[in-house]
Tab-separated table of C-alpha atoms in Angstrom:
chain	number	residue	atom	x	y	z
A	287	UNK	CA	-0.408	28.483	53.850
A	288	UNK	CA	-0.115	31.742	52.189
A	289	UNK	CA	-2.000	32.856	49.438
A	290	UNK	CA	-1.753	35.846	46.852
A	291	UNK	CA	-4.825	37.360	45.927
A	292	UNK	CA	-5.639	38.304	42.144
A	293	UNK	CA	-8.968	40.072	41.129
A	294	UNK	CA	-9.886	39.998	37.636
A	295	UNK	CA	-10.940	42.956	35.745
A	296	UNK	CA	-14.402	44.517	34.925
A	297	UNK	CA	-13.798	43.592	31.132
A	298	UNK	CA	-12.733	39.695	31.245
A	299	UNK	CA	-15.380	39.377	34.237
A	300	UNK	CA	-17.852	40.124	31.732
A	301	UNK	CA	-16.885	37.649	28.668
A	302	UNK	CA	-16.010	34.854	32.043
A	303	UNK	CA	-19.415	35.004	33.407
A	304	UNK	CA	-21.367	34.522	30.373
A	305	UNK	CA	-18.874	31.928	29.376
A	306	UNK	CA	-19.824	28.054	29.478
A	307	UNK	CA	-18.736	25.829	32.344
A	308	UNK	CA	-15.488	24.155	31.251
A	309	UNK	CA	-14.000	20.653	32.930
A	310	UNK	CA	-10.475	20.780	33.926
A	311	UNK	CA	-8.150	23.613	34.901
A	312	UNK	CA	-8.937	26.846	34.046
A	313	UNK	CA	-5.951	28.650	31.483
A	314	UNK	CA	-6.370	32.668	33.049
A	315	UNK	CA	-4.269	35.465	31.688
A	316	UNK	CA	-1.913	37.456	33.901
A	317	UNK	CA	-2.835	40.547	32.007
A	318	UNK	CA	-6.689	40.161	32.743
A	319	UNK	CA	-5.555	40.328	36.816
A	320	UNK	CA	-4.403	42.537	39.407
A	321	UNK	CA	-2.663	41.031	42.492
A	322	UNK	CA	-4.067	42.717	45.268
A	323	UNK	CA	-2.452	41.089	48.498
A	324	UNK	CA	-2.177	38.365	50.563
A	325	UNK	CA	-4.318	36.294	53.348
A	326	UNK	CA	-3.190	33.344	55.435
A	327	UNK	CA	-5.184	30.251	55.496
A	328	UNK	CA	-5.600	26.196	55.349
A	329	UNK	CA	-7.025	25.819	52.649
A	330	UNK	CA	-8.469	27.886	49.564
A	331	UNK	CA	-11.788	27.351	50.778
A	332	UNK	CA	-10.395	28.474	54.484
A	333	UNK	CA	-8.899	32.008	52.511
A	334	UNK	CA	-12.730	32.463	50.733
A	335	UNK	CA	-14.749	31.766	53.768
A	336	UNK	CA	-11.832	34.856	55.499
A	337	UNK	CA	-12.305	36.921	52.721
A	338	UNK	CA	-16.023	36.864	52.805
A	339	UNK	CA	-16.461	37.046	56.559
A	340	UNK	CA	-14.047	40.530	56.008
A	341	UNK	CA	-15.948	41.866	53.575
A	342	UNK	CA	-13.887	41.382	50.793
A	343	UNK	CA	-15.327	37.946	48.994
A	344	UNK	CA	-13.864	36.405	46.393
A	345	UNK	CA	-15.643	37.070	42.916
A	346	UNK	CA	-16.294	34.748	40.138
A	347	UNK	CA	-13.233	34.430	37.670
A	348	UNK	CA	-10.919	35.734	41.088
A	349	UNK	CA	-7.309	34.213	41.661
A	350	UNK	CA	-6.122	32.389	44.697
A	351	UNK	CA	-2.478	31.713	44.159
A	352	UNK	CA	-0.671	29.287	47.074
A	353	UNK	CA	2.340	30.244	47.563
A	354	UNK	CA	4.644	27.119	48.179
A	355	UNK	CA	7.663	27.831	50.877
A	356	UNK	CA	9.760	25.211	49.507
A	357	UNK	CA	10.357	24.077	46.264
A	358	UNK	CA	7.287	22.200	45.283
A	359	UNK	CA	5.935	25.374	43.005
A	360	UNK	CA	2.641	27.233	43.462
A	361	UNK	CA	-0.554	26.429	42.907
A	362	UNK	CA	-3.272	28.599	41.528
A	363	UNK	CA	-7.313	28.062	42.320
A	364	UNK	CA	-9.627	29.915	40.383
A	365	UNK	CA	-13.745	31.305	41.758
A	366	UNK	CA	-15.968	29.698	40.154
A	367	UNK	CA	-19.997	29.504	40.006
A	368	UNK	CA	-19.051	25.857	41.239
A	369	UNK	CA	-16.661	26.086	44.010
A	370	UNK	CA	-13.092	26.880	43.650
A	371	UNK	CA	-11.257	24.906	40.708
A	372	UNK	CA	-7.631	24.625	39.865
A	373	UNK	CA	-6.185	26.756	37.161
A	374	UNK	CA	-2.855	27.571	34.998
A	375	UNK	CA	-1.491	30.691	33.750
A	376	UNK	CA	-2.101	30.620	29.829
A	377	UNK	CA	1.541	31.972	28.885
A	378	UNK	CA	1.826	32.799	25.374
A	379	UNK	CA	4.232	31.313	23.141
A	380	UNK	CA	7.324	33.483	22.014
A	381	UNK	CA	6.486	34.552	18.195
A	382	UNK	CA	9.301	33.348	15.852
A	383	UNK	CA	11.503	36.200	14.867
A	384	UNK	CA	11.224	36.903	11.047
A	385	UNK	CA	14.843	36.819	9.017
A	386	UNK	CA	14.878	39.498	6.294
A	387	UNK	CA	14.745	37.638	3.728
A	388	UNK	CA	18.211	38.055	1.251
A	389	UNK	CA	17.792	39.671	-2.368
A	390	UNK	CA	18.518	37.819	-5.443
């Protein structure tokens, strides 16, 4: 499997570290990431334990995204204190466009 590699940045790190543990998937914001290659592995686990042993480790609140090669989708694992957890882009809704309103 392939997986992209996001890192967050220094100013969500902050607020996600002092944040309380949450059950279920994580909702991250592409804006609060940088994609910063790829790494080949088994497993997420298998692409930490690589990234660590190269001197790059995965950091809390860091991205691993699978990268299907068919069409099954990707999936996205998240760094946690914990282990590594499953997690979902938050994508925000589309804000409704405002008609001018019509004079009287």
């Amino acid at each position: 499997m392939v997986f992209r590699i996001y890192r967050m940045k220094d100013g969500p790190r902050e607020q996600f570290r002092w944040a309380a543990h949450t059950g279920g998937p994580a909702m991250v914001k592409p804006k609060d990431y940088e994609a910063t290659g790829e790494i080949e592995a088994a497993s997420p686990y298998a692409a930490w334990k690589a990234l660590a042993a190269n001197g790059d480790p995965l950091h809390t609140g860091d991205l691993l995204e699978e990268i299907a090669t068919d069409a099954s989708g990707s999936a996205l694992h998240i760094a946690k204190y914990v282990g590594i957890e499953k997690a979902t882009w938050l994508v925000p809704e589309p804000k409704p466009e405002i008609q001018p309103s019509s004079p009287l």
